[in-house]
Short mmCIF file of C-alpha atoms in Angstrom, two decimals:
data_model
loop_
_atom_site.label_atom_id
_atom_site.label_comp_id
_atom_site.label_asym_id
_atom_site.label_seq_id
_atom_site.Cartn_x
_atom_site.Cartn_y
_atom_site.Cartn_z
CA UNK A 11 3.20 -15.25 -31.93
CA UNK A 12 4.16 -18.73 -30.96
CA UNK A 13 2.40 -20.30 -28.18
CA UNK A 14 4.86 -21.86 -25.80
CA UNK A 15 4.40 -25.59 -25.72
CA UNK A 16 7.43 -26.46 -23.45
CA UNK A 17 5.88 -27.77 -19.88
CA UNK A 18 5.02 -24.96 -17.18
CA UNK A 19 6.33 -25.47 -13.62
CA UNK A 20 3.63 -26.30 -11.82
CA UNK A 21 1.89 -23.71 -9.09
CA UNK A 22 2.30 -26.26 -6.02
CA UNK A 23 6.26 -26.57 -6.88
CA UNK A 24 6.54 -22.85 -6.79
CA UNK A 25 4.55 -22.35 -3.34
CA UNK A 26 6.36 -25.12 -1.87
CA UNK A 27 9.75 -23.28 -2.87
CA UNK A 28 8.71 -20.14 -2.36
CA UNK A 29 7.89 -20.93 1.47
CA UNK A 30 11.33 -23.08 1.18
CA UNK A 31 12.98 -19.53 0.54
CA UNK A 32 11.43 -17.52 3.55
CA UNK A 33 13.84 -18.19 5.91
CA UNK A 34 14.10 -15.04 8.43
CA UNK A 35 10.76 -13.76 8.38
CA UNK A 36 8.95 -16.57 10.29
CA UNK A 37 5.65 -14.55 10.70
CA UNK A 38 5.21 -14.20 6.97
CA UNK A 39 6.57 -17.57 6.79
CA UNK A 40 3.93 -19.22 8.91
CA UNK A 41 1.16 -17.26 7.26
CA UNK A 42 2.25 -18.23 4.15
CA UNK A 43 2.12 -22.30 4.62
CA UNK A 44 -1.44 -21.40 6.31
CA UNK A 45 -2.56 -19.89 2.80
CA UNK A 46 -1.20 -22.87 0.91
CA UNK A 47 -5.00 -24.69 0.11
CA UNK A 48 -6.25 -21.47 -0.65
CA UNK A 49 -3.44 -20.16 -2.82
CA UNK A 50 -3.89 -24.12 -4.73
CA UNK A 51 -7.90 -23.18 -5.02
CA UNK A 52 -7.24 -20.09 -6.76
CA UNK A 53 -4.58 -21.28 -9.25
CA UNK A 54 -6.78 -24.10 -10.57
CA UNK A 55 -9.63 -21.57 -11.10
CA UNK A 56 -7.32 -18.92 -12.85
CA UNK A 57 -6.31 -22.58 -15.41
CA UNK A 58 -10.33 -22.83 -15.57
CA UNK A 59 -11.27 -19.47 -16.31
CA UNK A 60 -8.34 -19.54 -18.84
CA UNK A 61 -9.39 -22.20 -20.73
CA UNK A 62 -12.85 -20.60 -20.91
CA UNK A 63 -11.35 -17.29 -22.00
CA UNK A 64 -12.72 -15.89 -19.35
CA UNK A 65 -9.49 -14.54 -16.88
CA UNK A 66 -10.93 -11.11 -16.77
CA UNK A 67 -13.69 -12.14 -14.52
CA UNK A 68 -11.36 -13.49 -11.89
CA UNK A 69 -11.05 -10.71 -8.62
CA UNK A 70 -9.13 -8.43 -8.75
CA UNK A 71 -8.04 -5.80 -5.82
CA UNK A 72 -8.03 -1.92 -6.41
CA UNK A 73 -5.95 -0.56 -3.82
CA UNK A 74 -6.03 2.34 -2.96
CA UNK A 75 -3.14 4.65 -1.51
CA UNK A 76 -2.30 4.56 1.78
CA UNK A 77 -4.52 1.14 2.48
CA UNK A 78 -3.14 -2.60 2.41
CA UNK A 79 -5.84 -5.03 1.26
CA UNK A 80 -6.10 -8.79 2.53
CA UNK A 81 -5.94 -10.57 -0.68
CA UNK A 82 -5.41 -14.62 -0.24
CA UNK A 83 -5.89 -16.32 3.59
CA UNK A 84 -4.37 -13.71 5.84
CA UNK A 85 -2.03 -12.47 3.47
CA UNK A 86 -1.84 -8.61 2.44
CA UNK A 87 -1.57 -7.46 -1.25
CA UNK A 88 1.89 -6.14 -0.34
CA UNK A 89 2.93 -9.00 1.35
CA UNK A 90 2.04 -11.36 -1.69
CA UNK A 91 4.18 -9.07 -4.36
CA UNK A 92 7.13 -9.41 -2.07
CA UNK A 93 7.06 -13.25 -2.13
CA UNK A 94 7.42 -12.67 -5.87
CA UNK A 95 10.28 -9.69 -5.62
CA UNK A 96 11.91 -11.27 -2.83
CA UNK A 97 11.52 -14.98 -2.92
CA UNK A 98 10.61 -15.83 -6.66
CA UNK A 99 12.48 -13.42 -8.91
CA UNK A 100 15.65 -12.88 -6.83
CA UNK A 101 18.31 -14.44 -7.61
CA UNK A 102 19.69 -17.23 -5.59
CA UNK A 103 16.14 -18.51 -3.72
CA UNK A 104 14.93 -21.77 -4.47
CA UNK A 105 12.24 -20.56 -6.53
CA UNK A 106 14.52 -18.94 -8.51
CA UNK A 107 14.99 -21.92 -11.15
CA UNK A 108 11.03 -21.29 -11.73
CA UNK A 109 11.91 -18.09 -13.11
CA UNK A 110 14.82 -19.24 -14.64
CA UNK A 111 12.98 -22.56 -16.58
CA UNK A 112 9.93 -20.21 -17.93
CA UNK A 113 12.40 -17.59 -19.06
CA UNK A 114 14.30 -20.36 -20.55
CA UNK A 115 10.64 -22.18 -22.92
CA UNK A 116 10.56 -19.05 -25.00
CA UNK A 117 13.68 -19.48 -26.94
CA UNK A 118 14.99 -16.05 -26.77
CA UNK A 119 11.72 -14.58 -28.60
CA UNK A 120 9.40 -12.45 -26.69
CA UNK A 121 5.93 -14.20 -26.69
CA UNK A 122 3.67 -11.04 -27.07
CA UNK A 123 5.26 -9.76 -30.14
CA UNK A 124 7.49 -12.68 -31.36
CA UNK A 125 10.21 -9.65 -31.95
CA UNK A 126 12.14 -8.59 -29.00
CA UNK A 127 14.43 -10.84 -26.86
CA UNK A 128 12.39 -11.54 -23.62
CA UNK A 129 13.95 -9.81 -20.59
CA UNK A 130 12.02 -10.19 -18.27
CA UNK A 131 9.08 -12.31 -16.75
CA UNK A 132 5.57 -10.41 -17.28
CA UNK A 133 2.65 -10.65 -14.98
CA UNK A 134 -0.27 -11.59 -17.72
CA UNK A 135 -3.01 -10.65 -15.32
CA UNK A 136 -0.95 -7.92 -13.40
CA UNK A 137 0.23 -8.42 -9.86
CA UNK A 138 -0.76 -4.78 -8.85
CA UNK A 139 -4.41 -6.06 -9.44
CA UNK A 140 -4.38 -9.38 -8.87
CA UNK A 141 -1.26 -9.99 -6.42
CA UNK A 142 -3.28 -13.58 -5.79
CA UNK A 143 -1.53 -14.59 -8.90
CA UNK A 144 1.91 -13.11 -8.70
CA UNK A 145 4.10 -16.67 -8.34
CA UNK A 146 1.78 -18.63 -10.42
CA UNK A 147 3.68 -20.11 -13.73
CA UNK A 148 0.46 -19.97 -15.46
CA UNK A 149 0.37 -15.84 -15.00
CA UNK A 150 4.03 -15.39 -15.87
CA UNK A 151 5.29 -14.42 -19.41
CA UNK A 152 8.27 -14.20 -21.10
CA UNK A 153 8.38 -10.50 -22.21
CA UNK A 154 10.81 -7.58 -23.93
CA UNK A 155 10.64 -4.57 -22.28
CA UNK A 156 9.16 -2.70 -24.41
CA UNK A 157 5.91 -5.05 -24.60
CA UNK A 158 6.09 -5.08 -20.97
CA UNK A 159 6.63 -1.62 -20.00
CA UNK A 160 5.43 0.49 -23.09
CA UNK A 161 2.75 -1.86 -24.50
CA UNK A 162 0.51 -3.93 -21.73
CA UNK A 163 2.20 -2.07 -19.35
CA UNK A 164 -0.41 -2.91 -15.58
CA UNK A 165 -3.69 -2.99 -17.90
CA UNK A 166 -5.74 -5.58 -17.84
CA UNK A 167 -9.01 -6.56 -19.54
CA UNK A 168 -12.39 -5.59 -18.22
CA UNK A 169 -14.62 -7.58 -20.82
CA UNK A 170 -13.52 -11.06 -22.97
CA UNK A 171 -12.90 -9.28 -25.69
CA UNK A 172 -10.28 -7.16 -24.64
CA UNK A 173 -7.98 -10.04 -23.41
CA UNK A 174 -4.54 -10.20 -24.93
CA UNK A 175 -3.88 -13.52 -26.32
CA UNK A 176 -2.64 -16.31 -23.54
CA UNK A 177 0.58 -18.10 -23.81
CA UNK A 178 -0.14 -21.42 -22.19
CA UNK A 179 -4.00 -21.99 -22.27
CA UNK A 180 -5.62 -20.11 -25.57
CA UNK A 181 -7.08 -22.48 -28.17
CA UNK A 182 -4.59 -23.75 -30.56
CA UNK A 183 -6.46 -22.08 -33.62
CA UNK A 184 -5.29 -18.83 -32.33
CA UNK A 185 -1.87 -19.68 -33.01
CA UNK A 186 -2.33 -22.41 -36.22
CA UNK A 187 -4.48 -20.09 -38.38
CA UNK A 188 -3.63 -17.12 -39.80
CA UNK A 189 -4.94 -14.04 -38.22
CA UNK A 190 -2.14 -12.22 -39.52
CA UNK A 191 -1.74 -10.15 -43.60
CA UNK A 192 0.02 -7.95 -44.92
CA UNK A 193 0.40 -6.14 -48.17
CA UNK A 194 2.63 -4.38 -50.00
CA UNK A 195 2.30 -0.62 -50.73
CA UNK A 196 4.41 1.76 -53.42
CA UNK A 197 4.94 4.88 -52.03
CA UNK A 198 6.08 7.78 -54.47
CA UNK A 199 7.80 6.09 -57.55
CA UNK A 200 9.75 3.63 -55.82
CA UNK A 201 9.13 3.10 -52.39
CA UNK A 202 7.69 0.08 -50.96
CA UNK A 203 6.19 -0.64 -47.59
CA UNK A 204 5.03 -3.03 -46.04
CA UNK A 205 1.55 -2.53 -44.16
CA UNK A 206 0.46 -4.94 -41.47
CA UNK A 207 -2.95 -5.77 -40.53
CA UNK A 208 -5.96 -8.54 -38.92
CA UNK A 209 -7.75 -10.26 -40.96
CA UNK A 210 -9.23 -13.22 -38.75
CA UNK A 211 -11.23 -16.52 -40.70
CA UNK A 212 -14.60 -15.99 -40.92
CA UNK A 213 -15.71 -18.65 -39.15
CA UNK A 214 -14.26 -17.56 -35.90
CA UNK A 215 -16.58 -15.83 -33.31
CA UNK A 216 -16.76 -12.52 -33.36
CA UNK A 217 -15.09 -12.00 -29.44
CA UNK A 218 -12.56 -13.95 -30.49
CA UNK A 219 -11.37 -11.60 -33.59
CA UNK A 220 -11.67 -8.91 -31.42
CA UNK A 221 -8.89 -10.70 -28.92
CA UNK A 222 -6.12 -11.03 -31.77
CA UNK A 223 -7.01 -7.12 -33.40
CA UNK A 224 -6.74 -6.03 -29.49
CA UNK A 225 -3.63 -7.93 -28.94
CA UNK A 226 -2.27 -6.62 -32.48
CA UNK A 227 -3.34 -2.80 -30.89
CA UNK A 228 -1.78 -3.14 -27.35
CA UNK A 229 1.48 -4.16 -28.59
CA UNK A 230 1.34 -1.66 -31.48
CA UNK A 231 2.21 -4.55 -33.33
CA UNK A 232 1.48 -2.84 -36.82
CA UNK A 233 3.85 -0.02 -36.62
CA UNK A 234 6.92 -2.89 -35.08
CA UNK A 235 5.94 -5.09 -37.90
CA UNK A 236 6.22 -2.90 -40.90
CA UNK A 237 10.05 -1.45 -39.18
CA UNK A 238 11.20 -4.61 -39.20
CA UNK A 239 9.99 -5.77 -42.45
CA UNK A 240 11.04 -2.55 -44.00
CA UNK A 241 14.93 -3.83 -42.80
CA UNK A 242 14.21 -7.15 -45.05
CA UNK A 243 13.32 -5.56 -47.71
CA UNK A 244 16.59 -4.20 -48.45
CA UNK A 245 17.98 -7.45 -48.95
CA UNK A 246 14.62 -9.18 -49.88
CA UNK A 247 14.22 -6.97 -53.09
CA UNK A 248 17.71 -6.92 -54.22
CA UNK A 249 17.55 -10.58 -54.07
CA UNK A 250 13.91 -10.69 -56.62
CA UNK A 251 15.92 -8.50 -58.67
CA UNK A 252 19.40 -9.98 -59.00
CA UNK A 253 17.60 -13.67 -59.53
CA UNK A 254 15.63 -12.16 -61.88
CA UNK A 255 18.12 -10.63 -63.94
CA UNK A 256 19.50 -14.39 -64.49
CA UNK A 257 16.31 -15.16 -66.47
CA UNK A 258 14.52 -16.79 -64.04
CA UNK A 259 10.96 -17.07 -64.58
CA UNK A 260 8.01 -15.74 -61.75
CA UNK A 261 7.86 -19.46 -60.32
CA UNK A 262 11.26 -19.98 -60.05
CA UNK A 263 11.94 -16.73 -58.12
CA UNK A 264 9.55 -17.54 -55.40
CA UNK A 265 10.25 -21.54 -55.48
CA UNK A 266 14.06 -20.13 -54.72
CA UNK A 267 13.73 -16.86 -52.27
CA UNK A 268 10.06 -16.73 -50.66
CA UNK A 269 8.33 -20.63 -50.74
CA UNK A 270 11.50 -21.59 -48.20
CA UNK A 271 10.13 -19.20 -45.47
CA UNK A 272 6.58 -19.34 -46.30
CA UNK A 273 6.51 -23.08 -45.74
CA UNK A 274 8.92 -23.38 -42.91
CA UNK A 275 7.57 -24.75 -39.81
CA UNK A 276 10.56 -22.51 -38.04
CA UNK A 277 8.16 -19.56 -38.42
CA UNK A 278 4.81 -19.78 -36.64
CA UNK A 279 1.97 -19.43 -38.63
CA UNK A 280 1.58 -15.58 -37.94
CA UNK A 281 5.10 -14.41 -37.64
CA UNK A 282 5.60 -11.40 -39.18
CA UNK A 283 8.35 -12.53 -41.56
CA UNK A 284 6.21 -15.31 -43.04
CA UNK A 285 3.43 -12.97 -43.42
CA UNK A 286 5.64 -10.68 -45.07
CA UNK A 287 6.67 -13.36 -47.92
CA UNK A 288 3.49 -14.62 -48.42
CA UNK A 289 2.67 -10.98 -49.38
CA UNK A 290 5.58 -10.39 -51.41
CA UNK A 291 4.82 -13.58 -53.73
CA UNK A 292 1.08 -11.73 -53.96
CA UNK A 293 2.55 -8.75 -54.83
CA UNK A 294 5.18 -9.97 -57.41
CA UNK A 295 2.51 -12.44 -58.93
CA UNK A 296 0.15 -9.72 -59.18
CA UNK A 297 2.26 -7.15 -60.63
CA UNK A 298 3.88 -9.31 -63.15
CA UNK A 299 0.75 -11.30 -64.28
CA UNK A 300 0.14 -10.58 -68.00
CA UNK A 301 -2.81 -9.78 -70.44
CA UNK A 302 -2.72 -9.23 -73.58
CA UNK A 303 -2.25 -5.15 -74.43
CA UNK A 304 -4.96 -3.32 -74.90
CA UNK A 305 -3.15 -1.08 -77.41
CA UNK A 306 -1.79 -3.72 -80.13
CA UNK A 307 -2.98 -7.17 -78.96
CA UNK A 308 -1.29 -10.10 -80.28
CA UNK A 309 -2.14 -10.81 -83.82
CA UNK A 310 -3.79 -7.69 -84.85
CA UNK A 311 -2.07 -4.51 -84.69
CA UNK A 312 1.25 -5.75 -82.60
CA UNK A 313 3.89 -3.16 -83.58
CA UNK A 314 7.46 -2.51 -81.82
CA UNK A 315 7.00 0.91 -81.14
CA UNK A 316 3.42 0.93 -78.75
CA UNK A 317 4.61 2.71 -76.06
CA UNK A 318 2.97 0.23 -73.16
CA UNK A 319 4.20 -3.19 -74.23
CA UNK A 320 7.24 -2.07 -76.39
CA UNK A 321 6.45 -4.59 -78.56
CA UNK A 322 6.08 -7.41 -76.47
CA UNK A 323 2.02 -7.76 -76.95
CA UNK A 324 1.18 -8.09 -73.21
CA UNK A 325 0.84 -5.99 -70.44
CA UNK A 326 1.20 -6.61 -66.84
CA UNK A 327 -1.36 -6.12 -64.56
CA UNK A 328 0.36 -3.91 -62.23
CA UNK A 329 0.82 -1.62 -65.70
CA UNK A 330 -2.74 -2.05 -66.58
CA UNK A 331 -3.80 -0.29 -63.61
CA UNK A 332 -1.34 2.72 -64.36
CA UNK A 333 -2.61 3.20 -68.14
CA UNK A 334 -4.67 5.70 -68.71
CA UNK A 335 -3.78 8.30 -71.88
CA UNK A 336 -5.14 7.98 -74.95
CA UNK A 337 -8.33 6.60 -73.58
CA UNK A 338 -10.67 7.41 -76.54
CA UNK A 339 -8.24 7.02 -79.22
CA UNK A 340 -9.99 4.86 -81.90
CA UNK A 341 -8.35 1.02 -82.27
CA UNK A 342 -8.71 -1.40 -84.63
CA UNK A 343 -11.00 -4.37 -82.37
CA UNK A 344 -8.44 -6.49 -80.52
CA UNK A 345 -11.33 -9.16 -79.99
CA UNK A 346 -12.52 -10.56 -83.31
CA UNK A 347 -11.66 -11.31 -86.57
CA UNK A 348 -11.64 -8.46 -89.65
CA UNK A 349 -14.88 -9.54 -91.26
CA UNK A 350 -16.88 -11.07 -87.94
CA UNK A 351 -20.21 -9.22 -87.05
CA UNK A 352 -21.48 -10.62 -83.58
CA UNK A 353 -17.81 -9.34 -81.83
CA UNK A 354 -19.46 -8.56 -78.13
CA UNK A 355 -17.34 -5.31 -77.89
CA UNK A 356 -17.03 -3.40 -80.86
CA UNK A 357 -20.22 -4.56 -82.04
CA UNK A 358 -18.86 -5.51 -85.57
CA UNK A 359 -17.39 -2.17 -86.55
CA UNK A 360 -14.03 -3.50 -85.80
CA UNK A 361 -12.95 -0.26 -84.15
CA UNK A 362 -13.17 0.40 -80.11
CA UNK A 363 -11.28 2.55 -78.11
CA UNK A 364 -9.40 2.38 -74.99
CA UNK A 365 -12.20 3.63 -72.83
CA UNK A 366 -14.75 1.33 -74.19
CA UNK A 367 -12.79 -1.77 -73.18
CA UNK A 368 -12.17 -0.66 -69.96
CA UNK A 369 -16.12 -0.30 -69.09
CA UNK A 370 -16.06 -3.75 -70.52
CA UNK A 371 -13.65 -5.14 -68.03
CA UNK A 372 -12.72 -7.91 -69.45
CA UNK A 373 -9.11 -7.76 -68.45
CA UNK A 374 -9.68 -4.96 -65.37
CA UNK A 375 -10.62 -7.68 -63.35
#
C-alpha cells in the first residue's frame, strides 16, 4: 500500500461545484446552498477524527426500509447520495473533474491492495451509513472492484481497531515501515510458495497492529498476495538458477536479480513484490549457507564418496535440516585433534555419533 501524497481537492471546491451542477431541481438546489456551513463543519471534523484515528466514532445513519432520514441541514439521506450519483460521479457536471483528479493521484494502482487497477471511486466510510460524507475528497478512494465490491464491500468499523488503513490522513509509519513478510515454503519435493503474513514493529501500539492485520483480512490480502507472487516465481526462479549456473556466487545473485527491487523506492515499503524479494534473498541465503559436514568434516575424515557433501566437506543448512539416517553411527570426533583430551563433545574418546552432535547444536542453530 502506498499512501497517496498527490494534493486532495478540497471539500468547499466540491460543494461549490456540486451546487454549480444542480441546475433543474431548484428545491434541492436551494436546500443544498442552505446546508453549505454545515456540510463545511462536518468535513473538517471527519479530517480531525482522521488524524486521531478515530473516523469510526463519527455518526452514522441506519436507515431503515421504507423511512428517509434527515442527515445534514434539511437534507435527506437519499437526497445526499444523489448529489454524489447525479452531480459528482456523472459524467459531464462540474464536479466531475473532482472525480476525475482523485481517480487520476493513484497512478493506475488500487490503494487498498496496491494490485488491481482502480475502477472506481470507493466511499472509505460508506455513503449508505454516512451519506454526510458522500462528496467529500477526503472519504473517496481509488478502488478495484474487487476490493470495493468483494472485500470492504458497505462495512465499516465499529471500534479503532477495526479501521482499514486511510489513504490521505494515517500516520506516515503505517506506510514507511514494514508491516508486511513473507516466507518461502517447499511444498512436496519441489514446489515453492510463497506465504504472506503481518508482522508489525514492536514498538507500535497494539490498536494500531490490529488496523494493518484487519486491513490485510478485509482485503484477503494473503491469499491475492501469494497468486500473484506465485506468477513471479516462474520467472524469478529460473532467473536464480540460470545466473547461477554461470558461477556466480550467493552475493552476486542477489546484488544482480533481488537487491534492484528490494531497494527501489518504485515499490512502497510493503508492496508485495518487495516483500517477496526480500524473502527470497532469506530463503536462498538460508538454504545455501554452509557448515562444515557432520559426516567427514574438513580435515579429518573428508572422503569423496560421503553421501551428504559428496566430497565437498560442507553442508548447507537447508540440507542439515533434512539429514537424519545414520544418526548413531559411530564417527571419528570432527572437533579436536587425535590425541586432545578436554574435546567438549566427544569427551576425549575421539569418537561421537551423529545424534550426539545434534543434542549439542553447535551447527543446528
Amino acid at each position: 500500500m502506498r499512501r497517496i501524497k498527490t494534493e486532495i481537492p478540497s471539500s468547499d471546491s466540491a460543494i461549490s461545484l456540486c451546487h454549480e451542477g444542480i441546475k433543474k431541481d431548484k428545491y434541492l438546489k436551494n436546500r443544498f446552498y442552505e446546508a453549505t456551513d454545515v456540510l463545511k463543519q462536518s468535513y473538517s471534523e471527519y479530517k480531525a477524527k482522521a488524524l486521531v484515528q478515530e473516523l469510526y466514532s463519527l455518526r452514522r445513519y441506519d436507515k431503515e426500509k421504507n423511512t428517509d432520514l434527515v442527515v445534514i441541514s434539511n437534507l435527506l439521506h437519499s437526497e445526499m447520495t444523489k448529489i454524489y450519483t447525479n452531480f459528482f460521479a456523472k459524467q459531464g457536471k462540474p464536479a466531475r473533474k473532482i472525480y476525475d483528479k482523485i481517480m487520476t493521484n493513484a497512478l493506475g494502482i488500487c490503494f487498498y491492495c496496491g494490485i488491481g487497477s482502480p475502477i472506481e471511486l470507493d466511499h472509505y466510510l460508506p455513503k449508505a451509513k454516512y451519506p454526510q460524507f458522500s462528496i467529500s475528497p477526503l472519504n473517496l478512494v481509488p478502488s478495484c472492484e474487487r476490493c470495493n465490491k468483494y472485500g470492504k464491500g458497505s462495512g465499516f468499523a465499529t471500534i479503532k481497531d477495526n479501521q482499514i488503513l486511510h489513504p490521505y490522513l494515517d500516520e506516515k509509519f503505517y506506510f514507511e515501515e514494514q508491516w508486511l513478510s513473507a516466507r518461502f515454503i517447499l511444498k512436496g519435493n519441489i514446489d515453492i510458495v510463497v506465504e504472506y503474513d503481518v508482522n508489525p514493529p514492536t514498538n507500535w501500539e497494539n490498536f494500531q497492529k490490529r488496523r494493518v492485520k484487519e486491513h490485510f483480512r478485509i482485503f484477503n490480502l494473503g491469499e491475492r498476495f501469494s497468486a500473484s507472487a506465485g506468477e513471479q516465481l516462474s520467472v524469478l526462479l529460473p532467473q536464480i538458477s540460470a545466473t547461477t549456473g554461470y558461477g556466480l556466487n550467493l552475493n552476486d545473485v542477489c546484488e544482480i536479480l533481488l537487491d534492484p527491487v528490494i531497494y527501489s523506492e518504485d515499490f512502497p515499503t510493503n508492496h508485495w513484490q518487495k516483500i517477496m524479494y526480500i524473502a527470497a534473498k532469506e530463503y536462498i541465503t538460508r538454504k545455501h549457507k554452509t557448515v562444515p559436514c557432520m559426516r567427514c568434516a574438513e580435515g579429518t575424515i573428508r572422503t569423496i564418496i560421503c553421501n551428504d557433501c559428496e566430497g565437498f566437506g560442507y553442508l548447507s543448512q537447508y540440507a542439515l535440516k533434512g539429514l537424519r539416517k545414520d544418526m548413531y553411527d559411530l564417527i571419528i570426533c570432527p572437533y579436536c585433534a587425535p590425541y586432545c583430551l578436554n574435546c567438549l563433545y566427544c569427551n576425549g574418546s575421539h569418537n561421537i555419533s551423529l545424534l550426539n552432535i545434534y543434542q549439542k547444536e553447535k551447527y543446528i542453530n
